[in-house]
Amino acid sequence: MRTLFVCILTLTATGLCAQKSYFQQEVHYTIRVTLDDAKHTLKGDIEMEYVNHSPDTLREIWMHLWANAYKNKNTAFAKRKLLEKNTRFYFTDDKNLGYFADLDFSVDGQKIQWRFDENNPDIALLTLAQPLPPGGRIRIATPLNLKIPASFSRLGHVATSYQMTQWYPKPAVYDHKGWHPMPYLDQGEFYSEFGSFDVSITLPTNYVVGATGVLQNKDEWAFLARKETETREKLSHGIDGSKDPFPPSDSTTKTLRYLADQVHDFAWFADKRFMVLRDTARMASGKTVDCWAMFTNGEAHLWQKGAFYVRRSVEFYSAHVGEYPWPQATAVHSALSAGGGMEYPMITVIGGSDSDLALDEVITHEVGHNWFYGILASNERDHPFLDEGFNTYYERRYMKQYYGKDLAEEAIPDFLYDPEDYGPTLHLAHNLLAREHLDLPPDSRSDRFTGMQYGMMVYMKTGLCMEWLEKSVGADVFDPAMQAYYHQWKFKHPYPEDVRKVWTDNGLDAGWFFDAMQTGKQADYALKGEETDGKLSVEQKGDLAGPFPLVAYTDGKAEHTQWVDGFAKGTKTIDVPTGYEEWAIDPDYQTLDVRRRNNQRAGFQVKPLAPIEYPKKNTLGITPGVGFNHYDKVQLGAVFYNPPVPTGRFQYFVAPAVGLGSGELVGMADLRYRIFTNGAFPKITVGVSAKTYNENYNWTDEYYSRFWRVVPEVRAELRTANPGMRQYLNLRTLFIGVEEGVYDAVGSYTGETEFSNRDLYEVRYELENRRLPNPFAAGVVLEYQDYRDPFGQKQHYLRGSLEWRQRYFYKPGKAIHFRAYTGIFIDNTRRNAGTVSNDLARSSFALNPQGFNDYRYDQVFLARTDVEGILSRQVSKTEGGFKNAFGSPYAARIGNSNDFIVSINLKADLPKKLPLGIPLKPYFDAGYYSDASVLGEDLDFNDQFLWSGGLMLDFGGALEIYFPLVNSQNLSNLYKEYSGGDPDSGAIFGGGNYWEWISWSLNLRGMTPERLLEQMVR
């Protein structure tokens, strides 16, 4: 903001705002600290020599105090954890927090004024007593007193194992784009100034320490040599994999000194249990690098090759990017609560692994960050793809060189996912987001991504696009350009424009690549017809002008490949050689084409059980369909659909079946088409659904009653800037027909039936905030119906409702669930006649909604109109939300209103798990309703106020079973009467059958692939 203000002033005065030429600040640290592993504190002092290489006179310096991210529950880190649905830090005891104490900044020996940033306790602003001119130097000092937090992210401890990262104050970067103060987050890591470190650490003698820099103590070198000898001896006898106990600390201490030059960070790890291995990497220049592995017994069987993995990755990156500049590289196996590994100059920390291949991959990735972060020190908070994405490309290249694959391609077992049919798993994962237009550009601020987006877009999409770029130009062009980037920008702070310039200067023109990184553009090339006279037409249905390969086949064998320059929108005629049988666009998945069925002459197949799209074939999936309701009984049929993963613009399923009880054709269907825009409604879904089943059987006159429903609707997502918020607007019309028997004037059944039709119009607004600790959702609905009553009179109503759902987490994974509902008839011509939804006053509200209340036919009821048996005691978690079920004759007497209702519903997770994982929860419902009917005229407040509570079995919300234990008197009397007891009895159950009090609900609406994906991604 400050830079923008200066530019505006300059524009006003001179008519231009020139960007400053490149400069780079410099910081040299001297740190002396002592570890108290009984109190988990670090005490000492720090002095920083700050050198101003900028053309500006500085009057203030922003300082990062990132250990203060763990100071309280209101820091940016704490809020981000809640956004990620992680409440571990939020609910921790205060004793586990961490922070700096007794900070007292001085400059050149003189106390200065300084303050914490008003929104971030892990950022401070130092006001200099004397301005610092260009070329000037100052010495900033402060006592360093750190309370070390428990391990919630990267800085922390587990018992007496210490992970000391971001543990000291350090100045924010000031570059040609201004100051870059930023709070600590563990997604999108760091940006720091280069310089040097002179660090001395005093701690008990029996600690093993791995650190940035070069150890200066000869006796400690001898100590590590002994540890290595002990480790190799232990490994030679086999490893049992048990966890080491923490040994007591020695009463004596040692002071270790480390020196590091041309680095921008310093980290160290200390553990008395560490085993040690050492190897040596050899550079092409003849230089050698010490490669260390430090680890505990738990995964020692994997880590016995740890030092070798470090060596091989150092040698690989040195050969492909540029020579490793520092004298040592270390990997430690230690506690890590953020990701699988984390990099610091010369040292990386690795979490748990489950195989040799997995350990090698994560060590290689983290060691590779010495180049992309450690040496090429880009601003990862603002441009994370330059670090994580570039590094992922080389990590994948390493894995393919030594293993022929990487772990990402092994994520789904072969028996579930055959790459020959579906393509590489990473391309599927990319399209899961891309098809939903959730593929946020990799060159976005890191805090804009969800966790899944960050991994897929920043890491994998960037890596895949770099592979795409390399394949399109050839390694002989790509590699020199990357090596030139390394040599020109090592030990500096490059931006994306700097990378692009170096590439261009070295013959690598990749404008499309930066479009892929910085915009939402997608590639979707389509083959148009066959080759004719050496001409082939290709249409670009997307807008990313990336190059693509054309491959020619004869007898199914690829015989010719040519890369074509990319283009955006429209059709291009391409010159190709003749004489080949068939052509295909990118059959080997070298590009990120988002829809591949148009890349070749696609065949057609009918496939049983086809949840995943076949990229090279049009597929009609057929899956056996089985259903049940009380009237049609078991329903056998089939489901016809297009594969839903990844979602397409057009999705459909049709599920016809035959009811073995009714002998009639029943079923459902759903068709959806999605439109994506850049406007206020980023996603609009237009669709229509239909279903028809029998809902009753008249035993007296022996006929079935069927209902049918057709619902066209439009659902639009509203754009929002809040990453945890979602808003939707839904418009739908419900066309419903209900079959009824035709009776003559004396009430005799004529043997015929007819459909009574109704049309409903609904507008719904939904709001959802998933941010913990108290996520909520709300919905507002307006519904209108114009109809004729049984006497042929025109009637209408307009009803509105408000629903609020919220969870209050009181410990990790444990919450109190609150729901409130209010429904009111704004206008109702039958307000004073009847109360049941299928009676004279249509669409009444229900405190205890059952099948006969579901006049919209939105819910799945197994015995919609029955009044006896366990199936009749199904309720829905809608409207009043009560769990009580009595069957329609009883429910008609209580809880229904054609005026208004108000209710609250509560349920709670138990603090501790029960034996066998029994999902038991208490619940309580309370509500009031206005019975405006003639029947309700004599009701007093007590009759219209209901409450009920009990215990429930909650199977993930899909199935819930309710056991009422306490009830208001009116409900208790009704229970007793309904179950055959005596309403006047003082007994709790009144002599009735308690098992007839039990009710249940079924909710499968959130199980669709699209909804599951949305929950996972967002």
Short mmCIF file of C-alpha atoms in Angstrom, two decimals, residues 550-978:
data_model
loop_
_atom_site.label_atom_id
_atom_site.label_comp_id
_atom_site.label_asym_id
_atom_site.label_seq_id
_atom_site.Cartn_x
_atom_site.Cartn_y
_atom_site.Cartn_z
CA LEU A 550 -0.09 -34.83 -32.74
CA VAL A 551 0.57 -38.56 -33.03
CA ALA A 552 -0.06 -40.69 -36.13
CA TYR A 553 -0.90 -44.41 -35.98
CA THR A 554 -0.85 -47.36 -38.32
CA ASP A 555 -2.29 -50.68 -37.15
CA GLY A 556 -2.59 -49.21 -33.67
CA LYS A 557 1.12 -48.39 -33.46
CA ALA A 558 2.41 -44.83 -33.02
CA GLU A 559 4.70 -44.03 -35.94
CA HIS A 560 4.98 -40.24 -36.09
CA THR A 561 4.82 -37.40 -33.55
CA GLN A 562 4.93 -33.67 -34.17
CA TRP A 563 4.49 -30.83 -31.70
CA VAL A 564 2.17 -28.02 -32.76
CA ASP A 565 2.32 -24.45 -31.49
CA GLY A 566 -0.63 -23.72 -29.26
CA PHE A 567 -3.46 -21.35 -30.06
CA ALA A 568 -6.48 -20.01 -28.21
CA LYS A 569 -10.08 -20.35 -29.37
CA GLY A 570 -11.07 -21.26 -32.88
CA THR A 571 -9.92 -23.86 -35.41
CA LYS A 572 -6.49 -24.29 -36.98
CA THR A 573 -5.54 -26.35 -40.04
CA ILE A 574 -2.26 -28.18 -39.54
CA ASP A 575 0.03 -29.64 -42.20
CA VAL A 576 0.72 -33.29 -41.47
CA PRO A 577 2.28 -36.16 -43.44
CA THR A 578 -0.09 -38.48 -45.26
CA GLY A 579 -0.38 -42.24 -45.28
CA TYR A 580 -1.34 -42.88 -41.67
CA GLU A 581 -4.57 -44.54 -40.55
CA GLU A 582 -5.38 -42.41 -37.56
CA TRP A 583 -4.35 -39.27 -35.67
CA ALA A 584 -4.66 -38.36 -31.99
CA ILE A 585 -3.92 -35.31 -29.88
CA ASP A 586 -1.62 -36.03 -26.94
CA PRO A 587 -2.41 -39.71 -26.38
CA ASP A 588 0.48 -39.98 -23.88
CA TYR A 589 -0.78 -37.28 -21.46
CA GLN A 590 2.02 -34.78 -21.94
CA THR A 591 -0.35 -31.80 -21.71
CA LEU A 592 -3.09 -30.83 -19.26
CA ASP A 593 -5.96 -31.09 -21.70
CA VAL A 594 -9.08 -30.97 -19.53
CA ARG A 595 -11.32 -33.03 -21.85
CA ARG A 596 -9.69 -35.82 -23.79
CA ARG A 597 -12.56 -37.70 -25.39
CA ASN A 598 -12.39 -35.23 -28.29
CA ASN A 599 -8.64 -35.77 -28.75
CA GLN A 600 -9.07 -38.68 -31.10
CA ARG A 601 -11.71 -40.67 -32.91
CA ALA A 602 -13.42 -41.74 -29.73
CA GLY A 603 -15.10 -45.09 -29.58
CA PHE A 604 -18.22 -45.95 -27.63
CA GLN A 605 -18.53 -48.50 -24.89
CA VAL A 606 -21.10 -49.77 -22.47
CA LYS A 607 -19.37 -50.45 -19.18
CA PRO A 608 -20.63 -51.95 -15.94
CA LEU A 609 -19.52 -50.08 -12.84
CA ALA A 610 -17.94 -47.05 -14.51
CA PRO A 611 -17.46 -44.35 -11.85
CA ILE A 612 -14.41 -42.84 -13.58
CA GLU A 613 -14.42 -41.25 -17.02
CA TYR A 614 -12.58 -43.03 -19.80
CA PRO A 615 -10.58 -40.23 -21.46
CA LYS A 616 -10.48 -41.95 -24.87
CA LYS A 617 -13.97 -43.45 -25.07
CA ASN A 618 -17.53 -42.28 -24.75
CA THR A 619 -18.91 -44.44 -21.97
CA LEU A 620 -22.40 -45.38 -20.92
CA GLY A 621 -22.20 -46.78 -17.43
CA ILE A 622 -24.65 -49.44 -16.36
CA THR A 623 -24.90 -50.52 -12.75
CA PRO A 624 -27.48 -52.87 -11.23
CA GLY A 625 -30.05 -50.90 -9.28
CA VAL A 626 -31.77 -52.17 -6.14
CA GLY A 627 -34.26 -50.22 -4.07
CA PHE A 628 -37.04 -50.72 -1.58
CA ASN A 629 -40.16 -49.16 -0.23
CA HIS A 630 -43.11 -50.61 1.63
CA TYR A 631 -45.47 -50.53 -1.37
CA ASP A 632 -43.34 -51.45 -4.37
CA LYS A 633 -41.28 -53.74 -2.12
CA VAL A 634 -37.89 -54.70 -3.56
CA GLN A 635 -37.16 -52.81 -6.77
CA LEU A 636 -34.85 -54.35 -9.33
CA GLY A 637 -33.54 -52.35 -12.24
CA ALA A 638 -30.47 -50.63 -13.62
CA VAL A 639 -28.80 -47.25 -13.41
CA PHE A 640 -27.67 -45.70 -16.70
CA TYR A 641 -25.22 -42.82 -16.34
CA ASN A 642 -22.17 -41.06 -17.65
CA PRO A 643 -19.16 -41.51 -15.34
CA PRO A 644 -19.28 -38.79 -12.65
CA VAL A 645 -15.53 -38.57 -11.86
CA PRO A 646 -14.28 -36.08 -12.84
CA THR A 647 -17.51 -34.19 -13.32
CA GLY A 648 -18.48 -33.12 -16.80
CA ARG A 649 -20.46 -30.13 -17.93
CA PHE A 650 -23.36 -32.49 -18.54
CA GLN A 651 -24.09 -35.22 -16.01
CA TYR A 652 -27.01 -37.58 -15.99
CA PHE A 653 -28.39 -40.75 -14.54
CA VAL A 654 -31.58 -42.64 -15.30
CA ALA A 655 -32.63 -45.42 -12.93
CA PRO A 656 -35.72 -47.38 -14.02
CA ALA A 657 -36.81 -50.36 -11.94
CA VAL A 658 -39.71 -52.77 -11.46
CA GLY A 659 -41.29 -53.04 -8.04
CA LEU A 660 -41.63 -56.73 -7.25
CA GLY A 661 -44.54 -55.97 -4.91
CA SER A 662 -46.52 -53.66 -7.19
CA GLY A 663 -45.35 -55.11 -10.49
CA GLU A 664 -45.12 -51.57 -11.82
CA LEU A 665 -42.37 -49.51 -13.44
CA VAL A 666 -40.86 -47.01 -11.02
CA GLY A 667 -37.62 -45.06 -10.84
CA MET A 668 -35.87 -41.73 -10.96
CA ALA A 669 -33.71 -39.61 -13.22
CA ASP A 670 -31.53 -36.54 -12.96
CA LEU A 671 -29.92 -34.38 -15.66
CA ARG A 672 -27.59 -31.48 -14.94
CA TYR A 673 -25.69 -28.98 -17.10
CA ARG A 674 -23.15 -26.66 -15.49
CA ILE A 675 -22.15 -23.22 -16.74
CA PHE A 676 -19.05 -21.47 -15.40
CA THR A 677 -18.62 -17.70 -15.56
CA ASN A 678 -16.30 -15.00 -14.28
CA GLY A 679 -19.17 -12.91 -12.96
CA ALA A 680 -21.15 -12.71 -9.75
CA PHE A 681 -22.33 -16.31 -10.24
CA PRO A 682 -19.20 -18.38 -10.91
CA LYS A 683 -21.13 -21.63 -11.31
CA ILE A 684 -24.70 -22.02 -12.54
CA THR A 685 -26.32 -25.45 -12.69
CA VAL A 686 -29.40 -25.95 -14.81
CA GLY A 687 -31.14 -29.26 -14.38
CA VAL A 688 -34.25 -31.32 -14.16
CA SER A 689 -35.01 -34.30 -11.95
CA ALA A 690 -37.88 -36.74 -11.96
CA LYS A 691 -39.12 -39.68 -9.94
CA THR A 692 -42.18 -41.84 -9.56
CA TYR A 693 -43.01 -44.52 -6.98
CA ASN A 694 -46.05 -45.89 -5.25
CA GLU A 695 -46.77 -44.16 -1.99
CA ASN A 696 -49.76 -46.14 -0.73
CA TYR A 697 -51.87 -49.25 -1.17
CA ASN A 698 -55.59 -49.23 -0.49
CA TRP A 699 -56.24 -52.63 1.04
CA THR A 700 -60.02 -52.17 0.99
CA ASP A 701 -60.35 -51.35 -2.69
CA GLU A 702 -57.11 -53.02 -3.74
CA TYR A 703 -55.32 -50.35 -5.72
CA TYR A 704 -51.91 -48.66 -5.57
CA SER A 705 -51.50 -44.91 -5.37
CA ARG A 706 -48.52 -43.55 -7.26
CA PHE A 707 -46.89 -40.16 -7.14
CA TRP A 708 -44.78 -38.54 -9.81
CA ARG A 709 -42.61 -35.46 -9.60
CA VAL A 710 -40.71 -33.40 -12.21
CA VAL A 711 -38.53 -30.55 -10.98
CA PRO A 712 -36.71 -28.13 -13.28
CA GLU A 713 -34.33 -25.94 -11.31
CA VAL A 714 -31.50 -23.44 -11.53
CA ARG A 715 -28.85 -23.33 -8.82
CA ALA A 716 -26.32 -20.50 -8.82
CA GLU A 717 -23.30 -20.15 -6.60
CA LEU A 718 -22.64 -16.56 -5.53
CA ARG A 719 -19.10 -15.27 -5.57
CA THR A 720 -17.63 -14.50 -2.16
CA ALA A 721 -14.27 -13.21 -0.98
CA ASN A 722 -14.40 -15.19 2.27
CA PRO A 723 -12.50 -18.48 1.72
CA GLY A 724 -14.64 -20.32 4.27
CA MET A 725 -17.97 -19.00 2.99
CA ARG A 726 -20.32 -20.36 0.33
CA GLN A 727 -23.58 -18.84 -0.92
CA TYR A 728 -26.19 -20.28 -3.26
CA LEU A 729 -29.42 -19.15 -4.86
CA ASN A 730 -31.79 -21.90 -5.96
CA LEU A 731 -34.92 -21.51 -8.07
CA ARG A 732 -37.13 -24.47 -8.75
CA THR A 733 -40.63 -25.40 -9.82
CA LEU A 734 -42.14 -28.65 -8.59
CA PHE A 735 -44.71 -30.35 -10.81
CA ILE A 736 -46.31 -33.10 -8.73
CA GLY A 737 -49.06 -35.56 -9.39
CA VAL A 738 -50.64 -37.81 -6.73
CA GLU A 739 -52.85 -40.72 -7.76
CA GLU A 740 -56.18 -41.05 -5.99
CA GLY A 741 -59.12 -43.42 -6.26
CA VAL A 742 -62.29 -42.20 -7.97
CA TYR A 743 -65.45 -42.68 -5.87
CA ASP A 744 -69.08 -42.19 -6.79
CA ALA A 745 -71.64 -40.08 -4.98
CA VAL A 746 -72.31 -42.75 -2.35
CA GLY A 747 -68.62 -43.36 -1.69
CA SER A 748 -68.13 -46.54 -3.67
CA TYR A 749 -64.89 -47.10 -5.51
CA THR A 750 -65.40 -46.95 -9.27
CA GLY A 751 -62.35 -49.04 -10.09
CA GLU A 752 -60.55 -46.04 -11.57
CA THR A 753 -57.90 -43.66 -10.37
CA GLU A 754 -56.92 -40.16 -11.37
CA PHE A 755 -54.02 -37.84 -10.63
CA SER A 756 -54.43 -34.72 -8.55
CA ASN A 757 -51.80 -32.28 -9.77
CA ARG A 758 -50.07 -29.49 -7.92
CA ASP A 759 -47.45 -26.93 -8.92
CA LEU A 760 -45.13 -25.32 -6.37
CA TYR A 761 -42.68 -22.46 -6.87
CA GLU A 762 -39.68 -22.09 -4.59
CA VAL A 763 -36.85 -19.62 -4.10
CA ARG A 764 -34.09 -20.66 -1.71
CA TYR A 765 -31.01 -18.81 -0.46
CA GLU A 766 -28.31 -20.82 1.31
CA LEU A 767 -25.32 -19.57 3.24
CA GLU A 768 -22.59 -21.78 4.64
CA ASN A 769 -19.54 -20.84 6.68
CA ARG A 770 -17.31 -23.85 7.36
CA ARG A 771 -14.78 -21.97 9.45
CA LEU A 772 -14.17 -23.57 12.83
CA PRO A 773 -14.66 -23.53 15.78
CA ASN A 774 -18.32 -22.66 15.24
CA PRO A 775 -19.25 -23.37 11.60
CA PHE A 776 -22.77 -22.52 10.58
CA ALA A 777 -25.21 -22.76 7.72
CA ALA A 778 -28.43 -20.90 7.07
CA GLY A 779 -31.26 -21.11 4.59
CA VAL A 780 -34.16 -18.84 3.71
CA VAL A 781 -37.01 -20.25 1.60
CA LEU A 782 -40.07 -18.69 0.02
CA GLU A 783 -42.69 -21.04 -1.45
CA TYR A 784 -45.90 -20.31 -3.31
CA GLN A 785 -48.76 -22.54 -4.43
CA ASP A 786 -51.99 -21.73 -6.22
CA TYR A 787 -54.51 -24.59 -6.12
CA ARG A 788 -58.12 -25.66 -5.84
CA ASP A 789 -59.38 -27.25 -2.64
CA PRO A 790 -61.54 -30.43 -2.67
CA PHE A 791 -64.61 -28.25 -3.10
CA GLY A 792 -63.25 -26.66 -6.27
CA GLN A 793 -62.55 -23.31 -4.64
CA LYS A 794 -59.39 -21.41 -5.62
CA GLN A 795 -56.86 -21.19 -2.79
CA HIS A 796 -53.27 -20.07 -2.43
CA TYR A 797 -50.54 -19.54 0.11
CA LEU A 798 -47.12 -17.94 0.43
CA ARG A 799 -44.96 -19.41 3.14
CA GLY A 800 -41.48 -18.54 4.30
CA SER A 801 -38.97 -20.27 6.52
CA LEU A 802 -35.59 -19.65 8.10
CA GLU A 803 -33.24 -22.42 9.18
CA TRP A 804 -30.01 -21.97 11.13
CA ARG A 805 -27.56 -24.80 11.83
CA GLN A 806 -24.40 -24.39 13.86
CA ARG A 807 -21.80 -26.56 15.54
CA TYR A 808 -20.00 -25.44 18.69
CA PHE A 809 -16.79 -27.41 19.09
CA TYR A 810 -15.73 -27.81 22.70
CA LYS A 811 -12.69 -30.05 22.02
CA PRO A 812 -11.07 -31.46 18.87
CA GLY A 813 -13.64 -33.42 16.89
CA LYS A 814 -16.34 -32.96 19.54
CA ALA A 815 -19.20 -30.51 19.13
CA ILE A 816 -22.64 -29.48 20.26
CA HIS A 817 -24.95 -29.32 17.27
CA PHE A 818 -27.58 -26.58 17.31
CA ARG A 819 -30.43 -26.06 14.87
CA ALA A 820 -33.20 -23.47 14.88
CA TYR A 821 -36.17 -23.30 12.53
CA THR A 822 -38.96 -20.78 12.04
CA GLY A 823 -41.74 -21.18 9.51
CA ILE A 824 -44.60 -18.81 8.87
CA PHE A 825 -47.44 -18.48 6.38
CA ILE A 826 -47.14 -14.95 5.06
CA ASP A 827 -50.44 -15.42 3.23
CA ASN A 828 -52.79 -18.40 3.44
CA THR A 829 -56.39 -18.42 2.31
CA ARG A 830 -56.97 -21.61 4.35
CA ARG A 831 -55.22 -20.45 7.51
CA ASN A 832 -58.14 -21.48 9.73
CA ALA A 833 -59.02 -24.81 8.18
CA GLY A 834 -57.20 -28.05 9.00
CA THR A 835 -53.56 -28.50 9.88
CA VAL A 836 -52.19 -31.53 8.07
CA SER A 837 -50.23 -31.02 4.90
CA ASN A 838 -52.36 -33.42 2.85
CA ASP A 839 -55.60 -32.11 4.32
CA LEU A 840 -57.65 -29.07 3.38
CA ALA A 841 -54.91 -26.60 4.33
CA ARG A 842 -52.08 -27.71 2.11
CA SER A 843 -48.40 -27.59 2.96
CA SER A 844 -48.71 -26.99 6.67
CA PHE A 845 -45.59 -26.85 8.85
CA ALA A 846 -44.74 -29.81 11.06
CA LEU A 847 -42.75 -29.93 14.27
CA ASN A 848 -42.29 -33.68 13.80
CA PRO A 849 -42.20 -34.15 10.02
CA GLN A 850 -43.02 -37.64 8.78
CA GLY A 851 -43.77 -39.12 5.38
CA PHE A 852 -47.25 -37.67 5.02
CA ASN A 853 -45.82 -34.18 5.71
CA ASP A 854 -43.42 -34.43 2.77
CA TYR A 855 -45.79 -32.86 0.26
CA ARG A 856 -42.83 -31.83 -1.94
CA TYR A 857 -41.61 -35.44 -2.11
CA ASP A 858 -38.09 -34.20 -1.39
CA GLN A 859 -37.18 -36.91 1.09
CA VAL A 860 -36.76 -40.66 0.77
CA PHE A 861 -39.40 -42.39 2.92
CA LEU A 862 -39.65 -46.15 2.96
CA ALA A 863 -43.27 -46.17 4.15
CA ARG A 864 -44.52 -42.71 3.29
CA THR A 865 -48.19 -43.12 4.34
CA ASP A 866 -48.09 -46.08 6.73
CA VAL A 867 -49.21 -45.77 10.33
CA GLU A 868 -47.87 -48.98 11.85
CA GLY A 869 -44.54 -50.75 12.12
CA ILE A 870 -40.96 -49.58 12.33
CA LEU A 871 -40.98 -48.21 8.77
CA SER A 872 -43.81 -45.87 9.65
CA ARG A 873 -41.69 -44.30 12.38
CA GLN A 874 -39.28 -42.69 9.96
CA VAL A 875 -38.89 -38.93 10.46
CA SER A 876 -37.02 -36.30 8.48
CA LYS A 877 -34.59 -33.77 9.91
CA THR A 878 -36.50 -30.89 8.32
CA GLU A 879 -38.87 -28.18 9.49
CA GLY A 880 -39.38 -28.60 13.27
CA GLY A 881 -36.88 -31.45 13.40
CA PHE A 882 -38.55 -33.39 16.23
CA LYS A 883 -37.69 -37.08 16.44
CA ASN A 884 -41.17 -38.21 17.56
CA ALA A 885 -43.23 -40.38 15.20
CA PHE A 886 -46.86 -41.35 15.73
CA GLY A 887 -48.37 -42.06 12.30
CA SER A 888 -50.75 -39.71 10.53
CA PRO A 889 -53.93 -40.18 12.62
CA TYR A 890 -52.03 -39.10 15.73
CA ALA A 891 -49.77 -36.54 14.10
CA ALA A 892 -52.83 -34.82 12.71
CA ARG A 893 -53.66 -33.87 16.26
CA ILE A 894 -50.41 -32.31 17.33
CA GLY A 895 -47.40 -30.39 16.04
CA ASN A 896 -48.83 -29.22 12.69
CA SER A 897 -49.70 -25.66 11.82
CA ASN A 898 -51.01 -23.64 8.91
CA ASP A 899 -49.91 -20.48 10.73
CA PHE A 900 -46.37 -20.76 12.16
CA ILE A 901 -43.93 -22.93 14.09
CA VAL A 902 -40.70 -22.26 15.98
CA SER A 903 -38.28 -24.97 17.09
CA ILE A 904 -34.78 -25.71 18.30
CA ASN A 905 -32.90 -29.01 18.01
CA LEU A 906 -29.81 -29.98 19.97
CA LYS A 907 -27.50 -32.96 19.91
CA ALA A 908 -24.02 -33.40 21.35
CA ASP A 909 -20.96 -35.55 20.80
CA LEU A 910 -19.88 -37.33 23.95
CA PRO A 911 -16.47 -36.20 25.28
CA LYS A 912 -14.98 -39.68 24.99
CA LYS A 913 -15.45 -42.60 22.65
CA LEU A 914 -17.61 -45.44 23.89
CA PRO A 915 -16.53 -49.09 23.74
CA LEU A 916 -16.74 -50.62 20.26
CA GLY A 917 -17.12 -47.12 18.83
CA ILE A 918 -20.86 -46.97 19.64
CA PRO A 919 -22.01 -43.63 18.13
CA LEU A 920 -24.28 -42.62 21.01
CA LYS A 921 -25.34 -38.99 21.46
CA PRO A 922 -27.90 -37.17 23.62
CA TYR A 923 -30.49 -34.99 21.89
CA PHE A 924 -33.18 -32.50 22.85
CA ASP A 925 -35.94 -30.78 20.82
CA ALA A 926 -38.27 -27.96 21.83
CA GLY A 927 -40.89 -26.13 19.80
CA TYR A 928 -44.00 -24.04 19.76
CA TYR A 929 -46.67 -24.02 17.10
CA SER A 930 -49.78 -22.00 16.43
CA ASP A 931 -52.76 -24.21 15.65
CA ALA A 932 -55.02 -21.83 13.76
CA SER A 933 -57.54 -24.49 12.86
CA VAL A 934 -60.98 -24.93 14.29
CA LEU A 935 -59.71 -28.06 16.07
CA GLY A 936 -57.05 -26.02 17.77
CA GLU A 937 -59.26 -23.30 19.20
CA ASP A 938 -59.39 -24.90 22.63
CA LEU A 939 -55.64 -25.57 22.88
CA ASP A 940 -53.73 -23.61 25.54
CA PHE A 941 -50.02 -22.75 25.51
CA ASN A 942 -49.00 -25.98 27.22
CA ASP A 943 -50.69 -28.00 24.51
CA GLN A 944 -48.91 -26.04 21.80
CA PHE A 945 -45.47 -26.14 23.44
CA LEU A 946 -43.66 -29.44 22.95
CA TRP A 947 -40.30 -30.76 24.08
CA SER A 948 -38.59 -34.12 23.92
CA GLY A 949 -35.17 -35.57 24.62
CA GLY A 950 -33.30 -38.82 24.62
CA LEU A 951 -30.40 -40.72 23.16
CA MET A 952 -29.61 -41.40 19.53
CA LEU A 953 -27.30 -43.59 17.48
CA ASP A 954 -25.75 -41.38 14.81
CA PHE A 955 -24.18 -43.25 11.89
CA GLY A 956 -22.50 -40.31 10.22
CA GLY A 957 -25.75 -38.42 9.73
CA ALA A 958 -26.88 -40.84 7.01
CA LEU A 959 -28.80 -43.05 9.46
CA GLU A 960 -29.93 -41.98 12.92
CA ILE A 961 -31.97 -44.02 15.43
CA TYR A 962 -33.76 -42.20 18.26
CA PHE A 963 -34.68 -43.39 21.75
CA PRO A 964 -36.90 -40.80 23.49
CA LEU A 965 -36.53 -40.73 27.28
CA VAL A 966 -38.16 -37.49 28.48
CA ASN A 967 -41.10 -35.67 26.90
CA SER A 968 -43.55 -32.88 27.52
CA GLN A 969 -46.84 -34.11 28.95
CA ASN A 970 -48.73 -33.81 25.69
CA LEU A 971 -46.16 -35.91 23.83
CA SER A 972 -45.88 -38.39 26.70
CA ASN A 973 -49.65 -38.95 26.68
CA LEU A 974 -49.63 -39.42 22.94
CA TYR A 975 -46.78 -41.95 23.18
CA LYS A 976 -48.66 -43.94 25.79
CA GLU A 977 -51.83 -43.97 23.73
CA TYR A 978 -50.00 -44.79 20.52
#
